[in-house]
């Protein structure tokens, strides 16, 4: 690292969310704008102050509900005059859009970039569940397979659940990880969601409830899979010197990583007991003087529970192969434990806001604004990660100044 990382010129100055629900039945652009305006207001800015927009994945018509709106939609709806904007799915996970905003702000292309991620997967699926928006549309019609799906669909492997299950099986075979250890990720998420008034599922869940739930793809049960919902999350990335003049506590961007040194594939990576999150994490740690020992809070992607365990290892928060013993019993990762994990309930209980919810929660916790779920020790350094398989990104954020 030759110079100070460009991301250290940035701070997150505002965060916001729309209403979040299983099936809200609201216009997705309306939800998106609710989240965006909440973030602008939280930062103490005016809409006219926003001169950049960044989103993941941009407009996508398929699968239905995966994207609520594009950067262009928001620019037009808010009548923004932007100096820089970006949207696209080919980036280092969902947080890639935030990292690109940091690069733009650090390079002087914009002062305040509005970043957002919105979904309406719950409403898009309706009462038919995930099959209604998956391969073939749930109607039993023919499917034109291309690219990656040419090699997976013939074997009935149409879902990321199937691909992630391979990782979990390989880890269990190599390191002795157990289903009881894996269960601690959704159980911890549900305990934390009980304290989050915006979470989708807040009812208590026992380990017996977990094992009684139907098997989706061995070893993943129903509660190992995230919850499709409707909602939008937004945040503002600002120039550091401007952030310090705003009324709220800035959350500084300490370091970020999005490297990929493996194949860009879900199933052809060199080692199924890791993902390219390990590459992203190594890059992030090379960009800071902080170490894993400094991390006081972890908000780690749980599109499927096992991905959280891989992120714990990738980020060096526990040794490789030891995420099972690390989470066993749930004490280390509890709200009052030494490494509180997914304090809002994650995507397993709070809802699949697809990556952005973790960064939102980290900022809320670091600012001391998390209400009943606030970590009592008031953490100052948080690790945030999103993505699984072939697209991963991570960030280190803090209030250390």
CSV table of C-alpha atoms in Angstrom, one decimal:
chain,number,residue,atom,x,y,z
A,1,UNK,CA,0.0,0.0,0.0
A,2,UNK,CA,1.8,3.1,-1.3
A,3,UNK,CA,-0.5,5.8,0.0
A,4,UNK,CA,-3.3,6.3,2.4
A,5,UNK,CA,-6.3,4.3,1.1
A,6,UNK,CA,-8.7,6.5,-0.8
A,7,UNK,CA,-11.7,5.2,1.2
A,8,UNK,CA,-10.3,6.9,4.3
A,9,UNK,CA,-11.3,10.2,2.7
A,10,UNK,CA,-15.0,9.1,3.1
A,11,UNK,CA,-17.6,8.8,5.8
A,12,UNK,CA,-21.1,7.5,6.0
A,13,UNK,CA,-23.2,10.4,7.0
A,14,UNK,CA,-26.8,9.2,6.8
A,15,UNK,CA,-28.7,6.0,6.8
A,16,UNK,CA,-32.3,5.3,6.1
A,17,UNK,CA,-34.8,2.5,5.4
A,18,UNK,CA,-38.3,2.4,4.0
A,19,UNK,CA,-41.0,0.3,5.6
A,20,UNK,CA,-40.0,-3.4,5.6
A,21,UNK,CA,-42.5,-6.2,5.2
A,22,UNK,CA,-43.0,-9.7,3.9
A,23,UNK,CA,-45.4,-8.5,1.2
A,24,UNK,CA,-46.2,-4.8,1.3
A,25,UNK,CA,-47.7,-4.6,-2.2
A,26,UNK,CA,-46.3,-1.1,-2.7
A,27,UNK,CA,-44.7,0.4,-5.8
A,28,UNK,CA,-41.0,-0.4,-5.6
A,29,UNK,CA,-39.8,3.0,-6.7
A,30,UNK,CA,-41.9,4.5,-3.9
A,31,UNK,CA,-40.2,2.2,-1.4
A,32,UNK,CA,-36.8,3.2,-2.8
A,33,UNK,CA,-37.5,6.9,-2.5
A,34,UNK,CA,-38.7,6.4,1.1
A,35,UNK,CA,-35.4,4.9,2.0
A,36,UNK,CA,-33.4,7.5,0.1
A,37,UNK,CA,-35.2,10.5,1.6
A,38,UNK,CA,-34.8,9.0,5.0
A,39,UNK,CA,-31.0,8.8,4.6
A,40,UNK,CA,-30.8,12.4,3.3
A,41,UNK,CA,-32.8,13.6,6.2
A,42,UNK,CA,-30.7,11.5,8.7
A,43,UNK,CA,-27.6,13.1,7.4
A,44,UNK,CA,-29.0,16.6,7.8
A,45,UNK,CA,-28.6,17.3,4.1
A,46,UNK,CA,-31.0,18.6,1.4
A,47,UNK,CA,-31.8,16.6,-1.7
A,48,UNK,CA,-30.0,19.4,-3.6
A,49,UNK,CA,-26.8,18.5,-1.8
A,50,UNK,CA,-26.7,15.0,-3.4
A,51,UNK,CA,-24.4,15.0,-6.4
A,52,UNK,CA,-23.9,11.3,-6.9
A,53,UNK,CA,-25.9,8.1,-7.0
A,54,UNK,CA,-24.7,4.5,-6.7
A,55,UNK,CA,-26.8,1.3,-6.6
A,56,UNK,CA,-26.7,-2.4,-6.9
A,57,UNK,CA,-27.8,-4.0,-9.2
A,58,UNK,CA,-29.5,-1.3,-11.2
A,59,UNK,CA,-32.6,-2.1,-13.1
A,60,UNK,CA,-33.2,-5.8,-13.7
A,61,UNK,CA,-36.5,-7.1,-15.0
A,62,UNK,CA,-35.6,-10.7,-14.1
A,63,UNK,CA,-35.9,-12.3,-11.6
A,64,UNK,CA,-39.0,-10.2,-10.6
A,65,UNK,CA,-38.5,-8.3,-7.4
A,66,UNK,CA,-34.7,-8.5,-7.3
A,67,UNK,CA,-34.4,-4.7,-8.2
A,68,UNK,CA,-36.7,-2.0,-7.0
A,69,UNK,CA,-35.4,0.8,-9.2
A,70,UNK,CA,-32.3,2.0,-11.1
A,71,UNK,CA,-30.0,4.9,-10.5
A,72,UNK,CA,-31.6,6.7,-13.4
A,73,UNK,CA,-35.0,6.2,-11.8
A,74,UNK,CA,-33.9,7.9,-8.6
A,75,UNK,CA,-32.0,10.6,-10.3
A,76,UNK,CA,-35.1,11.5,-12.3
A,77,UNK,CA,-37.7,11.1,-9.5
A,78,UNK,CA,-35.7,13.4,-7.1
A,79,UNK,CA,-34.6,15.7,-10.0
A,80,UNK,CA,-31.0,15.3,-8.9
A,81,UNK,CA,-28.1,17.1,-10.7
A,82,UNK,CA,-25.3,14.5,-10.4
A,83,UNK,CA,-21.6,14.7,-11.2
A,84,UNK,CA,-21.3,10.9,-11.0
A,85,UNK,CA,-23.6,7.9,-11.0
A,86,UNK,CA,-23.3,4.1,-11.3
A,87,UNK,CA,-25.3,0.9,-11.2
A,88,UNK,CA,-24.6,-2.6,-12.2
A,89,UNK,CA,-24.6,-6.2,-11.1
A,90,UNK,CA,-21.0,-7.1,-12.2
A,91,UNK,CA,-19.2,-5.9,-9.1
A,92,UNK,CA,-17.8,-7.3,-5.8
A,93,UNK,CA,-21.1,-8.1,-4.2
A,94,UNK,CA,-23.8,-5.7,-3.1
A,95,UNK,CA,-21.3,-3.6,-1.2
A,96,UNK,CA,-19.5,-3.0,-4.5
A,97,UNK,CA,-21.8,-0.1,-5.1
A,98,UNK,CA,-20.8,1.5,-1.8
A,99,UNK,CA,-17.2,0.9,-2.5
A,100,UNK,CA,-17.5,2.5,-5.9
A,101,UNK,CA,-19.1,5.5,-4.3
A,102,UNK,CA,-16.1,5.8,-1.9
A,103,UNK,CA,-13.8,5.7,-4.9
A,104,UNK,CA,-15.8,8.5,-6.6
A,105,UNK,CA,-15.9,10.7,-3.5
A,106,UNK,CA,-12.2,10.0,-2.7
A,107,UNK,CA,-11.3,11.0,-6.3
A,108,UNK,CA,-13.2,14.3,-6.0
A,109,UNK,CA,-16.0,13.4,-8.5
A,110,UNK,CA,-18.7,13.9,-5.9
A,111,UNK,CA,-19.3,15.3,-2.4
A,112,UNK,CA,-22.3,13.3,-1.3
A,113,UNK,CA,-23.3,10.0,-3.0
A,114,UNK,CA,-26.6,8.5,-2.3
A,115,UNK,CA,-26.3,4.7,-2.3
A,116,UNK,CA,-29.3,2.4,-2.2
A,117,UNK,CA,-30.5,-1.2,-2.6
A,118,UNK,CA,-34.2,-1.9,-2.9
A,119,UNK,CA,-36.1,-5.2,-3.3
A,120,UNK,CA,-39.7,-6.3,-3.6
A,121,UNK,CA,-39.2,-10.0,-3.8
A,122,UNK,CA,-41.9,-10.8,-1.3
A,123,UNK,CA,-44.7,-9.1,-3.3
A,124,UNK,CA,-43.3,-10.4,-6.6
A,125,UNK,CA,-43.5,-14.0,-5.3
A,126,UNK,CA,-47.0,-13.5,-4.0
A,127,UNK,CA,-48.5,-16.6,-2.3
A,128,UNK,CA,-46.6,-19.1,-4.6
A,129,UNK,CA,-43.2,-18.6,-2.9
A,130,UNK,CA,-39.8,-18.5,-4.5
A,131,UNK,CA,-40.8,-20.9,-7.3
A,132,UNK,CA,-43.0,-18.2,-8.8
A,133,UNK,CA,-40.0,-16.0,-9.8
A,134,UNK,CA,-37.3,-18.7,-10.2
A,135,UNK,CA,-36.3,-20.6,-13.3
A,136,UNK,CA,-39.3,-21.2,-15.5
A,137,UNK,CA,-41.5,-18.8,-13.5
A,138,UNK,CA,-43.1,-21.6,-11.5
A,139,UNK,CA,-45.5,-22.4,-14.4
A,140,UNK,CA,-43.9,-25.6,-15.6
A,141,UNK,CA,-43.0,-24.1,-19.0
A,142,UNK,CA,-39.7,-24.6,-20.9
A,143,UNK,CA,-36.6,-22.8,-19.9
A,144,UNK,CA,-33.8,-21.5,-22.2
A,145,UNK,CA,-30.6,-22.2,-20.3
A,146,UNK,CA,-27.4,-20.3,-21.0
A,147,UNK,CA,-24.1,-19.7,-19.4
A,148,UNK,CA,-23.8,-21.1,-15.9
A,149,UNK,CA,-27.3,-22.5,-15.9
A,150,UNK,CA,-26.5,-24.8,-18.8
A,151,UNK,CA,-24.4,-26.9,-16.5
A,152,UNK,CA,-26.6,-26.8,-13.4
A,153,UNK,CA,-30.2,-27.0,-14.5
A,154,UNK,CA,-29.8,-30.5,-16.1
A,155,UNK,CA,-29.0,-31.7,-12.6
A,156,UNK,CA,-31.9,-29.9,-10.9
A,157,UNK,CA,-29.5,-27.4,-9.3
A,158,UNK,CA,-31.3,-24.1,-10.1
A,159,UNK,CA,-31.0,-22.4,-6.7
A,160,UNK,CA,-28.1,-20.9,-4.8
A,161,UNK,CA,-29.3,-23.0,-1.9
A,162,UNK,CA,-27.9,-26.1,-3.8
A,163,UNK,CA,-24.6,-24.4,-4.4
A,164,UNK,CA,-24.1,-23.2,-0.9
A,165,UNK,CA,-25.1,-26.6,0.5
A,166,UNK,CA,-22.0,-28.0,-1.3
A,167,UNK,CA,-19.8,-25.6,0.7
A,168,UNK,CA,-21.4,-26.6,4.0
A,169,UNK,CA,-21.1,-30.3,3.2
A,170,UNK,CA,-17.4,-29.9,2.2
A,171,UNK,CA,-16.7,-28.0,5.4
A,172,UNK,CA,-18.5,-30.6,7.5
A,173,UNK,CA,-16.5,-33.4,5.8
A,174,UNK,CA,-13.1,-31.6,6.1
A,175,UNK,CA,-13.4,-29.9,9.5
A,176,UNK,CA,-16.1,-31.8,11.4
A,177,UNK,CA,-18.5,-28.9,11.5
A,178,UNK,CA,-21.8,-30.1,12.9
A,179,UNK,CA,-25.5,-29.2,12.1
A,180,UNK,CA,-25.9,-28.2,15.7
A,181,UNK,CA,-23.1,-25.6,15.3
A,182,UNK,CA,-24.7,-24.4,12.0
A,183,UNK,CA,-28.0,-23.9,13.8
A,184,UNK,CA,-26.4,-21.2,16.0
A,185,UNK,CA,-26.4,-18.7,13.2
A,186,UNK,CA,-30.2,-18.7,12.7
A,187,UNK,CA,-30.9,-19.1,16.4
A,188,UNK,CA,-28.7,-16.0,17.2
A,189,UNK,CA,-30.4,-14.1,14.4
A,190,UNK,CA,-33.9,-14.8,15.8
A,191,UNK,CA,-32.9,-13.8,19.3
A,192,UNK,CA,-31.6,-10.4,18.0
A,193,UNK,CA,-34.6,-9.9,15.7
A,194,UNK,CA,-36.9,-10.2,18.7
A,195,UNK,CA,-35.4,-6.8,19.8
A,196,UNK,CA,-35.8,-5.2,16.3
A,197,UNK,CA,-39.3,-3.8,15.7
A,198,UNK,CA,-38.7,-3.8,11.9
A,199,UNK,CA,-37.7,-7.5,11.7
A,200,UNK,CA,-40.0,-9.8,9.7
A,201,UNK,CA,-39.8,-12.8,12.1
A,202,UNK,CA,-39.6,-12.0,15.8
A,203,UNK,CA,-41.2,-15.0,17.5
A,204,UNK,CA,-38.8,-17.2,19.7
A,205,UNK,CA,-37.2,-20.1,18.0
A,206,UNK,CA,-35.6,-23.1,19.7
A,207,UNK,CA,-33.1,-25.6,18.4
A,208,UNK,CA,-35.9,-28.1,18.2
A,209,UNK,CA,-37.9,-25.7,16.0
A,210,UNK,CA,-34.9,-25.4,13.8
A,211,UNK,CA,-34.4,-29.1,13.3
A,212,UNK,CA,-38.2,-29.6,12.9
A,213,UNK,CA,-38.2,-27.3,9.9
A,214,UNK,CA,-38.2,-28.9,6.5
A,215,UNK,CA,-34.9,-29.7,4.8
A,216,UNK,CA,-34.3,-27.5,1.7
A,217,UNK,CA,-31.0,-29.0,0.5
A,218,UNK,CA,-28.8,-31.0,2.8
A,219,UNK,CA,-27.6,-29.8,5.3
A,220,UNK,CA,-29.6,-26.5,5.0
A,221,UNK,CA,-33.0,-26.4,6.7
A,222,UNK,CA,-35.7,-23.8,6.1
A,223,UNK,CA,-34.4,-21.5,8.7
A,224,UNK,CA,-30.9,-21.5,7.1
A,225,UNK,CA,-32.4,-19.6,4.2
A,226,UNK,CA,-33.1,-15.8,4.2
A,227,UNK,CA,-36.6,-14.3,4.1
A,228,UNK,CA,-37.7,-12.6,0.8
A,229,UNK,CA,-39.3,-9.3,1.6
A,230,UNK,CA,-40.0,-5.8,0.3
A,231,UNK,CA,-37.9,-2.8,1.4
A,232,UNK,CA,-35.2,-0.3,0.6
A,233,UNK,CA,-32.0,0.7,2.4
A,234,UNK,CA,-30.0,3.8,1.6
A,235,UNK,CA,-27.0,5.6,2.9
A,236,UNK,CA,-24.9,8.6,2.1
A,237,UNK,CA,-21.2,8.5,1.4
A,238,UNK,CA,-19.7,11.9,1.9
A,239,UNK,CA,-16.3,13.6,1.8
A,240,UNK,CA,-14.7,13.2,5.3
A,241,UNK,CA,-14.2,16.9,5.9
A,242,UNK,CA,-17.8,17.7,4.9
A,243,UNK,CA,-19.1,14.9,7.2
A,244,UNK,CA,-17.5,16.5,10.2
A,245,UNK,CA,-19.7,19.6,9.8
A,246,UNK,CA,-22.9,17.6,9.8
A,247,UNK,CA,-25.1,17.2,12.9
A,248,UNK,CA,-24.8,13.4,13.2
A,249,UNK,CA,-21.9,11.1,14.3
A,250,UNK,CA,-20.0,10.2,11.1
A,251,UNK,CA,-19.1,6.6,10.5
A,252,UNK,CA,-15.7,6.6,8.9
A,253,UNK,CA,-14.7,4.1,6.2
A,254,UNK,CA,-11.5,2.5,7.4
A,255,UNK,CA,-10.8,0.0,4.7
A,256,UNK,CA,-12.6,-2.1,2.0
A,257,UNK,CA,-11.9,-5.1,-0.1
A,258,UNK,CA,-13.4,-6.7,-3.2
A,259,UNK,CA,-10.6,-8.8,-4.7
A,260,UNK,CA,-11.3,-12.1,-6.6
A,261,UNK,CA,-8.3,-14.4,-7.1
A,262,UNK,CA,-10.3,-17.5,-7.8
A,263,UNK,CA,-12.6,-18.4,-10.7
A,264,UNK,CA,-15.7,-16.3,-11.1
A,265,UNK,CA,-17.9,-19.3,-10.4
A,266,UNK,CA,-20.2,-20.7,-7.7
A,267,UNK,CA,-19.2,-24.3,-8.2
A,268,UNK,CA,-15.8,-24.3,-10.0
A,269,UNK,CA,-13.8,-22.5,-7.3
A,270,UNK,CA,-10.6,-24.2,-6.2
A,271,UNK,CA,-11.8,-25.0,-2.7
A,272,UNK,CA,-15.4,-25.4,-1.7
A,273,UNK,CA,-14.6,-24.7,1.9
A,274,UNK,CA,-13.9,-21.0,1.1
A,275,UNK,CA,-15.3,-18.3,-1.2
A,276,UNK,CA,-13.7,-15.3,-2.8
A,277,UNK,CA,-14.6,-13.5,0.4
A,278,UNK,CA,-11.2,-14.7,1.6
A,279,UNK,CA,-9.6,-12.7,-1.2
A,280,UNK,CA,-11.7,-9.6,-0.5
A,281,UNK,CA,-10.9,-9.8,3.3
A,282,UNK,CA,-7.1,-10.2,2.7
A,283,UNK,CA,-7.2,-7.0,0.5
A,284,UNK,CA,-9.2,-5.1,3.2
A,285,UNK,CA,-6.8,-6.0,6.0
A,286,UNK,CA,-3.8,-4.9,3.8
A,287,UNK,CA,-5.4,-1.5,3.6
A,288,UNK,CA,-5.5,-0.7,7.3
A,289,UNK,CA,-3.3,-0.9,10.5
A,290,UNK,CA,-6.3,-2.4,12.4
A,291,UNK,CA,-6.5,-6.2,12.8
A,292,UNK,CA,-9.2,-8.7,13.4
A,293,UNK,CA,-8.6,-8.3,17.1
A,294,UNK,CA,-9.9,-4.8,16.9
A,295,UNK,CA,-13.3,-5.8,15.5
A,296,UNK,CA,-16.0,-5.3,18.1
A,297,UNK,CA,-19.1,-6.0,16.0
A,298,UNK,CA,-19.7,-8.3,13.0
A,299,UNK,CA,-22.5,-7.8,10.5
A,300,UNK,CA,-21.9,-10.7,8.0
A,301,UNK,CA,-24.0,-11.8,5.1
A,302,UNK,CA,-26.4,-14.7,5.8
A,303,UNK,CA,-28.3,-15.2,2.6
A,304,UNK,CA,-27.7,-18.8,3.8
A,305,UNK,CA,-26.5,-19.4,7.3
A,306,UNK,CA,-23.3,-21.2,6.3
A,307,UNK,CA,-22.1,-18.1,4.4
A,308,UNK,CA,-21.8,-16.3,7.7
A,309,UNK,CA,-19.5,-19.0,9.0
A,310,UNK,CA,-17.3,-18.7,5.9
A,311,UNK,CA,-17.2,-14.9,6.4
A,312,UNK,CA,-16.0,-15.4,10.1
A,313,UNK,CA,-13.1,-17.4,8.8
A,314,UNK,CA,-12.4,-15.2,5.7
A,315,UNK,CA,-12.1,-12.1,7.9
A,316,UNK,CA,-9.8,-13.8,10.4
A,317,UNK,CA,-12.4,-13.5,13.2
A,318,UNK,CA,-11.8,-17.1,13.9
A,319,UNK,CA,-9.2,-19.6,12.4
A,320,UNK,CA,-10.0,-21.3,9.1
A,321,UNK,CA,-12.0,-24.5,9.8
A,322,UNK,CA,-13.0,-23.4,13.3
A,323,UNK,CA,-16.1,-21.4,12.7
A,324,UNK,CA,-18.2,-24.3,14.0
A,325,UNK,CA,-16.5,-24.4,17.5
A,326,UNK,CA,-16.4,-20.6,17.5
A,327,UNK,CA,-20.2,-20.3,17.2
A,328,UNK,CA,-21.0,-23.4,19.3
A,329,UNK,CA,-23.5,-22.6,22.0
A,330,UNK,CA,-24.0,-19.1,20.6
A,331,UNK,CA,-22.3,-17.3,23.5
A,332,UNK,CA,-19.4,-15.7,21.6
A,333,UNK,CA,-21.8,-14.2,18.9
A,334,UNK,CA,-24.6,-13.1,21.2
A,335,UNK,CA,-25.6,-9.5,21.7
A,336,UNK,CA,-23.7,-9.5,25.0
A,337,UNK,CA,-20.8,-11.7,23.8
A,338,UNK,CA,-17.3,-10.7,22.8
A,339,UNK,CA,-18.3,-10.5,19.1
A,340,UNK,CA,-21.9,-9.6,18.6
A,341,UNK,CA,-23.1,-10.9,15.2
A,342,UNK,CA,-25.9,-9.8,13.0
A,343,UNK,CA,-27.5,-7.7,15.7
A,344,UNK,CA,-30.6,-6.8,13.8
A,345,UNK,CA,-31.5,-10.4,13.0
A,346,UNK,CA,-29.7,-10.6,9.7
A,347,UNK,CA,-31.5,-11.7,6.5
A,348,UNK,CA,-32.6,-14.9,8.2
A,349,UNK,CA,-35.1,-13.1,10.5
A,350,UNK,CA,-35.0,-9.4,9.8
A,351,UNK,CA,-35.5,-9.9,6.0
A,352,UNK,CA,-33.5,-10.2,2.8
A,353,UNK,CA,-32.5,-6.6,2.2
A,354,UNK,CA,-29.7,-8.2,0.2
A,355,UNK,CA,-26.5,-6.9,1.8
A,356,UNK,CA,-27.2,-3.3,2.5
A,357,UNK,CA,-29.0,-4.1,5.8
A,358,UNK,CA,-25.7,-5.2,7.3
A,359,UNK,CA,-24.0,-1.9,6.7
A,360,UNK,CA,-27.1,0.0,7.8
A,361,UNK,CA,-27.0,-2.0,11.1
A,362,UNK,CA,-23.3,-1.4,11.6
A,363,UNK,CA,-23.8,2.4,11.3
A,364,UNK,CA,-26.8,2.4,13.7
A,365,UNK,CA,-24.8,0.4,16.3
A,366,UNK,CA,-21.6,2.5,16.0
A,367,UNK,CA,-23.7,5.6,16.5
A,368,UNK,CA,-25.4,4.2,19.5
A,369,UNK,CA,-28.9,4.4,17.9
A,370,UNK,CA,-30.0,0.7,17.9
A,371,UNK,CA,-32.5,1.0,20.7
A,372,UNK,CA,-33.3,-2.3,22.5
A,373,UNK,CA,-30.7,-4.2,20.5
A,374,UNK,CA,-27.9,-1.7,21.1
A,375,UNK,CA,-24.7,-3.5,22.1
A,376,UNK,CA,-24.0,-2.2,25.6
A,377,UNK,CA,-20.3,-1.7,25.1
A,378,UNK,CA,-21.0,0.8,22.3
A,379,UNK,CA,-18.6,-0.7,19.7
A,380,UNK,CA,-16.2,1.6,17.7
A,381,UNK,CA,-15.1,-0.8,15.0
A,382,UNK,CA,-17.3,-3.1,12.8
A,383,UNK,CA,-16.6,-5.5,10.1
A,384,UNK,CA,-19.3,-5.7,7.4
A,385,UNK,CA,-19.5,-8.3,4.6
A,386,UNK,CA,-21.9,-9.1,1.8
A,387,UNK,CA,-22.1,-11.7,-0.9
A,388,UNK,CA,-21.3,-15.4,-1.3
A,389,UNK,CA,-19.6,-17.6,-3.8
A,390,UNK,CA,-18.1,-15.7,-6.7
A,391,UNK,CA,-19.0,-12.1,-5.7
A,392,UNK,CA,-18.0,-10.8,-2.3
A,393,UNK,CA,-17.1,-7.5,-0.7
A,394,UNK,CA,-16.3,-6.3,2.8
A,395,UNK,CA,-15.7,-3.1,4.6
A,396,UNK,CA,-14.3,-2.0,7.9
A,397,UNK,CA,-16.1,1.0,9.4
A,398,UNK,CA,-15.5,2.9,12.7
A,399,UNK,CA,-16.1,6.0,14.8
A,400,UNK,CA,-12.4,6.2,15.7
A,401,UNK,CA,-11.9,9.4,13.6
